[in-house]
C-alpha positions as a LaTeX table, in Angstrom:
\begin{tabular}{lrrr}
\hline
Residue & $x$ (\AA) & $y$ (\AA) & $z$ (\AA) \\
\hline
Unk1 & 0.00 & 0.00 & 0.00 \\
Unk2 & 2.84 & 2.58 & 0.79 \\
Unk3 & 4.69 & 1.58 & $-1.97$ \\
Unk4 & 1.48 & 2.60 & $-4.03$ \\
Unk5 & 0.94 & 5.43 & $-2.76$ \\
Unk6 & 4.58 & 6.16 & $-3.08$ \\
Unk7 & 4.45 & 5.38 & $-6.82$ \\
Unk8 & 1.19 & 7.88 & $-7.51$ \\
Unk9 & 2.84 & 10.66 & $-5.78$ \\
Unk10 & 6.16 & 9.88 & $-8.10$ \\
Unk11 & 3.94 & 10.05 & $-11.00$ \\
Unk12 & 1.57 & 13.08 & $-9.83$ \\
Unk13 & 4.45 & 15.28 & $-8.82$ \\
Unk14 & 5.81 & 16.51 & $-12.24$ \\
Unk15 & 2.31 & 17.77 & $-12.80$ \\
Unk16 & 1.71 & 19.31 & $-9.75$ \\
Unk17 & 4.88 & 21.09 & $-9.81$ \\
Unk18 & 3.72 & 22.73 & $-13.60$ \\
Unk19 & 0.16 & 23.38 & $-12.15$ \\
Unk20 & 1.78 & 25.04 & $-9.03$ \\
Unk21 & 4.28 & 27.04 & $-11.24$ \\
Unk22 & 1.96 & 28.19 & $-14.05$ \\
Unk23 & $-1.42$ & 28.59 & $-12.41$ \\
Unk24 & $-1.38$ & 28.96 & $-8.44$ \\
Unk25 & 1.47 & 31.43 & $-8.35$ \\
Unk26 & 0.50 & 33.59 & $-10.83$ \\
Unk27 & $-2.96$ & 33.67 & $-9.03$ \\
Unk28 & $-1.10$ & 34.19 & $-5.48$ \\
Unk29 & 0.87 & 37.00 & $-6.84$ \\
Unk30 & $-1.87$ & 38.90 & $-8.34$ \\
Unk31 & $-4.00$ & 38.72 & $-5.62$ \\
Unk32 & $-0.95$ & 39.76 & $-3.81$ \\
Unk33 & $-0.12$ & 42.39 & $-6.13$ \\
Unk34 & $-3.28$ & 44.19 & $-5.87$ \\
Unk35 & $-2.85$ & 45.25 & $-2.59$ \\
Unk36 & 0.35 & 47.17 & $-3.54$ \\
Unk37 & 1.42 & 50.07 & $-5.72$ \\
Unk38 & 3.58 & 48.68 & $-8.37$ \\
Unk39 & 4.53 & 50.57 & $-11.11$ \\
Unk40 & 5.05 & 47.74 & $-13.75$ \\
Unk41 & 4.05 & 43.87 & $-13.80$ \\
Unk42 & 8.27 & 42.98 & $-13.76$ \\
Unk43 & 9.07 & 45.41 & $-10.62$ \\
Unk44 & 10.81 & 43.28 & $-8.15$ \\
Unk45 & 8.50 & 43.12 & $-4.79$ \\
Unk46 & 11.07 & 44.92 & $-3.28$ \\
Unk47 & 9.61 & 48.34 & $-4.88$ \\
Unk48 & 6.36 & 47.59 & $-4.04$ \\
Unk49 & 4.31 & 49.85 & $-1.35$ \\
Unk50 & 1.83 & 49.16 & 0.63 \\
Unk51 & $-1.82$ & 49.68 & $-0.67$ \\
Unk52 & $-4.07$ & 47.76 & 1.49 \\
Unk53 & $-7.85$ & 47.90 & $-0.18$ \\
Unk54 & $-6.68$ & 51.26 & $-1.81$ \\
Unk55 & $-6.47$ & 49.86 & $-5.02$ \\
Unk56 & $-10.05$ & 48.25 & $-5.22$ \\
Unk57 & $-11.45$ & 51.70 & $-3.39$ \\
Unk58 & $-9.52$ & 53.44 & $-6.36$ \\
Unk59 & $-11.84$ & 51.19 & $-8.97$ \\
Unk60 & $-14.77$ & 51.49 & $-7.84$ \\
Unk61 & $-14.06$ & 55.47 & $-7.71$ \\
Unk62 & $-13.42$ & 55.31 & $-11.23$ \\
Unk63 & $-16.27$ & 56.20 & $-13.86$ \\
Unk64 & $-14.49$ & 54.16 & $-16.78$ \\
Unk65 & $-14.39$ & 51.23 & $-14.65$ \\
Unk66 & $-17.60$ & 51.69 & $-13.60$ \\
Unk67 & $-18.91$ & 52.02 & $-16.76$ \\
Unk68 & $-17.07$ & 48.53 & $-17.80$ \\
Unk69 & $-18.78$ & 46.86 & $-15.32$ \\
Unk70 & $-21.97$ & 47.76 & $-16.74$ \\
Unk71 & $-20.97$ & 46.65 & $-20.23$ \\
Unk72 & $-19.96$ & 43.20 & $-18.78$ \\
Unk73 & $-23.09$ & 42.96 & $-16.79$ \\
Unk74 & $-25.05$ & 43.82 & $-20.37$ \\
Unk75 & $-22.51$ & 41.23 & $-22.12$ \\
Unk76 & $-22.91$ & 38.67 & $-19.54$ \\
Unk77 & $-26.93$ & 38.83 & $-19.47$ \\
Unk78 & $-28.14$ & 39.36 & $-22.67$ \\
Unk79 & $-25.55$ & 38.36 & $-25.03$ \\
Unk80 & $-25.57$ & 35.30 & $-22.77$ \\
Unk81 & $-29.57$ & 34.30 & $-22.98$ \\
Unk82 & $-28.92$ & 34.79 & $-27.15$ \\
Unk83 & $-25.63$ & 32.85 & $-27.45$ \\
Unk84 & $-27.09$ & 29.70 & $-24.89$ \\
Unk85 & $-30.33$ & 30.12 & $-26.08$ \\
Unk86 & $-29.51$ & 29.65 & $-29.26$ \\
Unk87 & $-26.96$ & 26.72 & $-28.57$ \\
Unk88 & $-29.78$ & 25.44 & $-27.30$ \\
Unk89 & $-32.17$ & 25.63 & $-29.89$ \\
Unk90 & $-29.24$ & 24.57 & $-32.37$ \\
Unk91 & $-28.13$ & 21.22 & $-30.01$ \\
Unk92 & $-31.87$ & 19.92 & $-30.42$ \\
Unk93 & $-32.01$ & 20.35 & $-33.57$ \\
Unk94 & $-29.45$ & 18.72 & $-34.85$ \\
Unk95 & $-30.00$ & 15.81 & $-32.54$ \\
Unk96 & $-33.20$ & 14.26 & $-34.32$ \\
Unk97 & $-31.41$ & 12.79 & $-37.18$ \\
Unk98 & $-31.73$ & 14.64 & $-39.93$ \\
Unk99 & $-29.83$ & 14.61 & $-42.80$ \\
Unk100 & $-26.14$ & 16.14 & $-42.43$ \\
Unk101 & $-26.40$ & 16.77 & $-39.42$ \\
Unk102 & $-22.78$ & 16.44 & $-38.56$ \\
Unk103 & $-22.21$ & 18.58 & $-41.41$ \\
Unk104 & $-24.09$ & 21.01 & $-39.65$ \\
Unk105 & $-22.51$ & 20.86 & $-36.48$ \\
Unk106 & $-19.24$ & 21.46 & $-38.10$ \\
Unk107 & $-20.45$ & 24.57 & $-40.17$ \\
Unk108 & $-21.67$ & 26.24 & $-36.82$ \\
Unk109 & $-18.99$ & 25.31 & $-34.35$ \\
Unk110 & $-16.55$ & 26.56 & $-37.48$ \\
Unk111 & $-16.35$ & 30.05 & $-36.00$ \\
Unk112 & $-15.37$ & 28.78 & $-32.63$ \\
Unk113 & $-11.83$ & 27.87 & $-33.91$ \\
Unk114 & $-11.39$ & 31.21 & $-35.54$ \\
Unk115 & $-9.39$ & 33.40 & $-33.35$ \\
Unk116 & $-11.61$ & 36.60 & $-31.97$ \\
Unk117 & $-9.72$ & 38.97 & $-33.55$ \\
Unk118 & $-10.44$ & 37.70 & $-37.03$ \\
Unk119 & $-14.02$ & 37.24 & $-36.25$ \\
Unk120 & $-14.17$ & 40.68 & $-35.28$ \\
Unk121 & $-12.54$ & 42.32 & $-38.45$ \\
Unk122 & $-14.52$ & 39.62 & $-40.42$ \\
Unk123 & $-17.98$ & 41.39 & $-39.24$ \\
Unk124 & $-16.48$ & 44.64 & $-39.15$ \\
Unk125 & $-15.20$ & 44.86 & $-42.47$ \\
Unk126 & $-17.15$ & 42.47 & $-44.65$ \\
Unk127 & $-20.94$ & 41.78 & $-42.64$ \\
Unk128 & $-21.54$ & 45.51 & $-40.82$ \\
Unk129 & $-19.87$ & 47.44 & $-43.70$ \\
Unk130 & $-22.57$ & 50.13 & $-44.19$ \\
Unk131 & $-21.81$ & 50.40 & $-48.13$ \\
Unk132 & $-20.29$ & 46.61 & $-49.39$ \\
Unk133 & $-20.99$ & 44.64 & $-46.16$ \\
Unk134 & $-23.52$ & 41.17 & $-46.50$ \\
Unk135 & $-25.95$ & 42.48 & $-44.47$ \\
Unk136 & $-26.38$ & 46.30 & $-46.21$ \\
Unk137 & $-26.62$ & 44.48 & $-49.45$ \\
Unk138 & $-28.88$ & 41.29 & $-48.62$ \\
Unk139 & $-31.59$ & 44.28 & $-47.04$ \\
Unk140 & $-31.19$ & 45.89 & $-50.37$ \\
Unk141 & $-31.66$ & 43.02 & $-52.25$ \\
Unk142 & $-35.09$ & 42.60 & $-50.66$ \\
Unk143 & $-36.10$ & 45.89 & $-51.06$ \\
Unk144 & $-35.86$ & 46.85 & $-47.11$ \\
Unk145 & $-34.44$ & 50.01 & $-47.35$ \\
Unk146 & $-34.82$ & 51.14 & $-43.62$ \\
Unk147 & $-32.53$ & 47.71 & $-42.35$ \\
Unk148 & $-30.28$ & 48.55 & $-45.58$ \\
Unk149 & $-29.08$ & 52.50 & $-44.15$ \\
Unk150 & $-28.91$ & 51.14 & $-40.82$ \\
Unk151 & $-25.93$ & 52.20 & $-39.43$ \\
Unk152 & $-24.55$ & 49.56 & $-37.44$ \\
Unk153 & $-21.08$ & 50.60 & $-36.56$ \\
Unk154 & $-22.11$ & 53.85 & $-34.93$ \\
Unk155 & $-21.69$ & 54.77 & $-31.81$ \\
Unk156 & $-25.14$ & 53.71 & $-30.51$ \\
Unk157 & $-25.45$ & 50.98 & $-32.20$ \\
Unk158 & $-22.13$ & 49.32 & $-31.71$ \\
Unk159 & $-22.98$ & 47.31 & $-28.68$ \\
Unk160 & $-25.20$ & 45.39 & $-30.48$ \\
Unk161 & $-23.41$ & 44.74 & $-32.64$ \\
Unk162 & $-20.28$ & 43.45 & $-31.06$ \\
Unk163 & $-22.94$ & 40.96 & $-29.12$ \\
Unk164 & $-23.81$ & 39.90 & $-32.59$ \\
Unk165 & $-20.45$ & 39.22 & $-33.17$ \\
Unk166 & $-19.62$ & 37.62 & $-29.63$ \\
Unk167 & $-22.70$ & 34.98 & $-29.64$ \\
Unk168 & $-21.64$ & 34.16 & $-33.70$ \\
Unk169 & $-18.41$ & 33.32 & $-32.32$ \\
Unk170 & $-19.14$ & 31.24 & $-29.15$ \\
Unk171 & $-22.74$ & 29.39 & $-29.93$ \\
Unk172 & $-21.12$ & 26.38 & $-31.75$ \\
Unk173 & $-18.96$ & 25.87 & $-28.29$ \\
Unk174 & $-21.88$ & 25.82 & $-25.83$ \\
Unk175 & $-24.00$ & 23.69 & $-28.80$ \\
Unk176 & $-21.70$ & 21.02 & $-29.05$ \\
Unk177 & $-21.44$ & 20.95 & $-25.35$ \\
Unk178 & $-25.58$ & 20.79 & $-24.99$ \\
Unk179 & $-25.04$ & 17.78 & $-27.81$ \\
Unk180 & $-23.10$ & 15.66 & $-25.85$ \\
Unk181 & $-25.45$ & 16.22 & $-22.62$ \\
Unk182 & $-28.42$ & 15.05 & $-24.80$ \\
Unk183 & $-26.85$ & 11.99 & $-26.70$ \\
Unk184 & $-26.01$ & 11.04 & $-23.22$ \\
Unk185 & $-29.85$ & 10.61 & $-22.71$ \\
Unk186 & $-31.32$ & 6.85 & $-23.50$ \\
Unk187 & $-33.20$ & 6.19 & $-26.35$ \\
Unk188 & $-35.81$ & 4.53 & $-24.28$ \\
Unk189 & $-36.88$ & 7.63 & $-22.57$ \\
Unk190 & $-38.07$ & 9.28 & $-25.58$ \\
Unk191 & $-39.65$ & 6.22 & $-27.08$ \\
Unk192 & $-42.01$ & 6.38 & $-23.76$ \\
Unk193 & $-42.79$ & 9.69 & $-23.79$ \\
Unk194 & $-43.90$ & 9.00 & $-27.51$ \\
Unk195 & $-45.86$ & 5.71 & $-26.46$ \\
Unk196 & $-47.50$ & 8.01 & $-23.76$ \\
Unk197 & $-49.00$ & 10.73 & $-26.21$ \\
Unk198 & $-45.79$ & 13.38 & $-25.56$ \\
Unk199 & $-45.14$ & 15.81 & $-27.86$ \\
Unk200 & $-42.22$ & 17.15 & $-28.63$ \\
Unk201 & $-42.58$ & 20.39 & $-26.26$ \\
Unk202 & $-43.45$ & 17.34 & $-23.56$ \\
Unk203 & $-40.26$ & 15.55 & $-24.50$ \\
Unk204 & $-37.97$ & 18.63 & $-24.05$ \\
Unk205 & $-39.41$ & 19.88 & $-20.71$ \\
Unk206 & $-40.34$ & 16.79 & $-18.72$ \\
Unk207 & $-37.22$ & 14.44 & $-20.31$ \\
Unk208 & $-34.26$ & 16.87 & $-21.82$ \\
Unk209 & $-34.08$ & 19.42 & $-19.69$ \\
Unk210 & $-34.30$ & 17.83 & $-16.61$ \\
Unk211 & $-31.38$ & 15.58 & $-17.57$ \\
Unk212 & $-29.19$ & 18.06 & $-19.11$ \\
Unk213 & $-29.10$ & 20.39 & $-16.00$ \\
Unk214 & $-25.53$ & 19.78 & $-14.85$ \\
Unk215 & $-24.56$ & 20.52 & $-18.54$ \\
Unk216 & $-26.35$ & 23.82 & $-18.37$ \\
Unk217 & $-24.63$ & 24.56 & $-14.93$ \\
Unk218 & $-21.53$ & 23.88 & $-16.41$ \\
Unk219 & $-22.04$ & 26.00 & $-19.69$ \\
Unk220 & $-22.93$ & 29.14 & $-17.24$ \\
Unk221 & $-19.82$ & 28.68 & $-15.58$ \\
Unk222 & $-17.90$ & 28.50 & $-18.71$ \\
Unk223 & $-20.01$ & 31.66 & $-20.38$ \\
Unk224 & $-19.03$ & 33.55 & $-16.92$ \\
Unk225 & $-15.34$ & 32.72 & $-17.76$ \\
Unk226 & $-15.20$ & 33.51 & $-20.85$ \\
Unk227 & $-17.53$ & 36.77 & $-20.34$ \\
Unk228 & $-14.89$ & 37.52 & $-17.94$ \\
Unk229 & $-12.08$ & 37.21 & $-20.16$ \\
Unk230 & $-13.66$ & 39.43 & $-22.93$ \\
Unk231 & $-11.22$ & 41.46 & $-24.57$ \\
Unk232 & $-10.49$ & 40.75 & $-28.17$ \\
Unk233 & $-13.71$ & 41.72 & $-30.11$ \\
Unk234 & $-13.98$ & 44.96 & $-27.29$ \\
Unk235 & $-10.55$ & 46.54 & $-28.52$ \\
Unk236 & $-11.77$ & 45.86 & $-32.39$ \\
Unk237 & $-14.66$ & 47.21 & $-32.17$ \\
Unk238 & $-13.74$ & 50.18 & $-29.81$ \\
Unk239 & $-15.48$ & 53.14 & $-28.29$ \\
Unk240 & $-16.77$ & 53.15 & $-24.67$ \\
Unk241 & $-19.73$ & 51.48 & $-25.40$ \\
Unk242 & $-17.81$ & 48.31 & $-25.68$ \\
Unk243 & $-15.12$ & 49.03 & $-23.51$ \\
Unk244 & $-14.85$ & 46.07 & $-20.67$ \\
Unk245 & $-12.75$ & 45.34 & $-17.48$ \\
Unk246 & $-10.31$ & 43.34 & $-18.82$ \\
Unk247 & $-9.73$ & 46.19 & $-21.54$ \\
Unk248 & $-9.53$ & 48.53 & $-18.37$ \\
Unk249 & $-7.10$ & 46.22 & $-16.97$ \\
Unk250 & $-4.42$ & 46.02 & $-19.88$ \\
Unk251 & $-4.50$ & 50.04 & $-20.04$ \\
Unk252 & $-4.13$ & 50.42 & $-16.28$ \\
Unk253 & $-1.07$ & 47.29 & $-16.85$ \\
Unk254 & 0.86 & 49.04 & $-19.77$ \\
Unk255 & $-0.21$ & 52.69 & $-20.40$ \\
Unk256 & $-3.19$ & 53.84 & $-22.41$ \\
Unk257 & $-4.51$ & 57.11 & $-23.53$ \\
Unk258 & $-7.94$ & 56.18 & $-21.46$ \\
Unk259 & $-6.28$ & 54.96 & $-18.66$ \\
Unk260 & $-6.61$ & 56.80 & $-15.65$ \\
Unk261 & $-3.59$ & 55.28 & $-13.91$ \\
Unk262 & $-0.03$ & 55.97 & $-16.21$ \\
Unk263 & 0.45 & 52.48 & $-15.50$ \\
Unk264 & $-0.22$ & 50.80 & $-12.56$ \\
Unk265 & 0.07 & 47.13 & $-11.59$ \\
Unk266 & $-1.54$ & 46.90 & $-8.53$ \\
Unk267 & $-4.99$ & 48.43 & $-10.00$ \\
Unk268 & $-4.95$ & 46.19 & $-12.98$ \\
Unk269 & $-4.59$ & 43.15 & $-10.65$ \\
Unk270 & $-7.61$ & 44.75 & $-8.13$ \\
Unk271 & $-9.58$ & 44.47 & $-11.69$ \\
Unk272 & $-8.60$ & 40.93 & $-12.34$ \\
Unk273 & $-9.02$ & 39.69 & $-8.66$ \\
Unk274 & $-12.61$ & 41.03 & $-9.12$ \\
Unk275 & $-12.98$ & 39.24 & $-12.02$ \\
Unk276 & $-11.80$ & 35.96 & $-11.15$ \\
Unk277 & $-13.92$ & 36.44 & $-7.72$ \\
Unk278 & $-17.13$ & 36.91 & $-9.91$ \\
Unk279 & $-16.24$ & 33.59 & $-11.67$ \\
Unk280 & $-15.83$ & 31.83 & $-8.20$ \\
Unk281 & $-18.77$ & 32.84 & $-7.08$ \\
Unk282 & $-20.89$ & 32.06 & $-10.28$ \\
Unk283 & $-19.62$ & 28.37 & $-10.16$ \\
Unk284 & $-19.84$ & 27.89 & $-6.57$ \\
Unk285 & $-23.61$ & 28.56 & $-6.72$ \\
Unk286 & $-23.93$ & 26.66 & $-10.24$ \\
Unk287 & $-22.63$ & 23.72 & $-8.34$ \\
Unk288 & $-24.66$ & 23.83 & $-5.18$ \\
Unk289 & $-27.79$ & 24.75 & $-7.10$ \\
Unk290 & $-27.72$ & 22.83 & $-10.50$ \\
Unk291 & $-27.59$ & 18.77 & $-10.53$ \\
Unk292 & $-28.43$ & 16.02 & $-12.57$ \\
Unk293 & $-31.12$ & 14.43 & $-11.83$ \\
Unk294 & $-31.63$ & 10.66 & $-12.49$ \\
Unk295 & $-35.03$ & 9.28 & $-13.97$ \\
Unk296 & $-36.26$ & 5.99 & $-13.82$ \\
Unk297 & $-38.62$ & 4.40 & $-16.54$ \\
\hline
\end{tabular}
């Protein structure tokens, strides 16, 4: 039995020492970080001053950061209920069998493994392009002239349109996730619910959902993270309507004309330790709240 055990640690140890090294000190050190001034993210700690909860004080004091909160929470809601909605709606779909299907399922999740900052330039340039882009000349095509002179890349509108973007990018992920919850689901269940007059409204309320809720716990944890960690399609599009916390962060880190703070470590790490608490807490209550629940025929 020791010897076992001996032989597990042997094994386990390389891997602990590359999780310890690449994710649990950089996550010590920021937290640590953010309770000091530090001029630069490479200052040795021995230039560091004492802070204490100035830093976070400083944020929340801060009308840009502020306002990037409220973006996120936007972002995080409503771009969230389209993009898992929709993954949804998409992972049903293409789990009754029709033709191509996996052909299908390939097309969608196709954006997914396109980095961000292509997808952005991709809709910027060639979909919201108010006089060659796809969408100013399909609206033309048909004759609608008011969706045709929209102006999607203003200032007003750009929001919505960078949430366009975001749930384009990220439904195929959170579909193909849904997909493997419901193949996971026997056959039998569904042949039942047909044998007991269900329709297919029945099917999805009474039989899928139920039995994909750990899968939908999980996806809100991941959409948190990744919500989180938005930053790519905010600096392509621009403008303050789409600027985020993690944008607010990398000015703060290495200068910006919108920063407020030159540059200045310690705040960008207050940012990220709020971040990364957010995520904590949105996964801690996913997994107390959301489980699976086993049926029985």
């Amino acid at each position: 039995m020791k010897q076992s055990k001996r032989a597990i640690f042997v094994f386990l140890a390389p891997a602990m020492l590359l999780f310890a090294l690449m994710f649990v000190y950089p996550v010590l050190r920021t937290a640590a970080m953010s309770l000091f001034n530090v001029k630069s993210v490479s200052s040795t700690v021995d230039t560091w001053t004492w802070a204490g909860f100035d830093n976070y004080i400083k944020l929340f004091n801060t009308p840009l950061f502020i306002t990037s909160i409220k973006n996120i929470c936007k972002i995080f809601v409503t771009s969230g209920i389209a993009c898992l909605g929709s993954a949804l709606i998409l992972a049903i779909i293409l789990t009754q069998g029709l033709v191509g299907q996996r052909f299908f399922r390939a097309i969608v999740y196709m954006p997914n493994v396109i980095a961000a900052v292509a997808v952005g330039y991709m809709w910027l340039l060639y979909v919201f392009n108010a006089k060659f882009g796809m969408l100013t000349t399909l609206f033309s095509s048909i004759g609608w002239t008011e969706m045709a002179n929209f102006k999607w890349l203003s200032a007003d509108n750009m929001f919505l349109s960078m949430s366009i973007a975001y749930c384009f990018s990220n439904a195929g992920y959170f579909m193909m996730t849904y997909i493997a919850g419901i193949e996971k689901i026997p056959a039998d269940y569904y042949e039942a619910a047909t044998i007991d007059g269900a329709n297919v409204f029945q099917k999805f309320l009474f039989i899928t959902l139920p039995l994909i809720k750990g899968v939908l716990g999980t996806s809100l944890v991941l959409w948190t993270s990744k919500t989180m960690g938005f930053f790519a399609l905010s600096q392509v599009f621009g403008g303050v309507s789409t600027y985020v916390p993690m944008m607010y962060a990398y000015d703060t880190l290495f200068g910006s004309e919108v920063s407020v703070d030159s540059t200045n470590a310690g705040v960008a790490a207050a940012a990220a330790c709020i971040m990364t608490t957010v995520v904590v807490i949105v996964s801690t209550i996913s997994r107390k709240s959301v489980k699976d629940e086993g049926y029985e025929l």
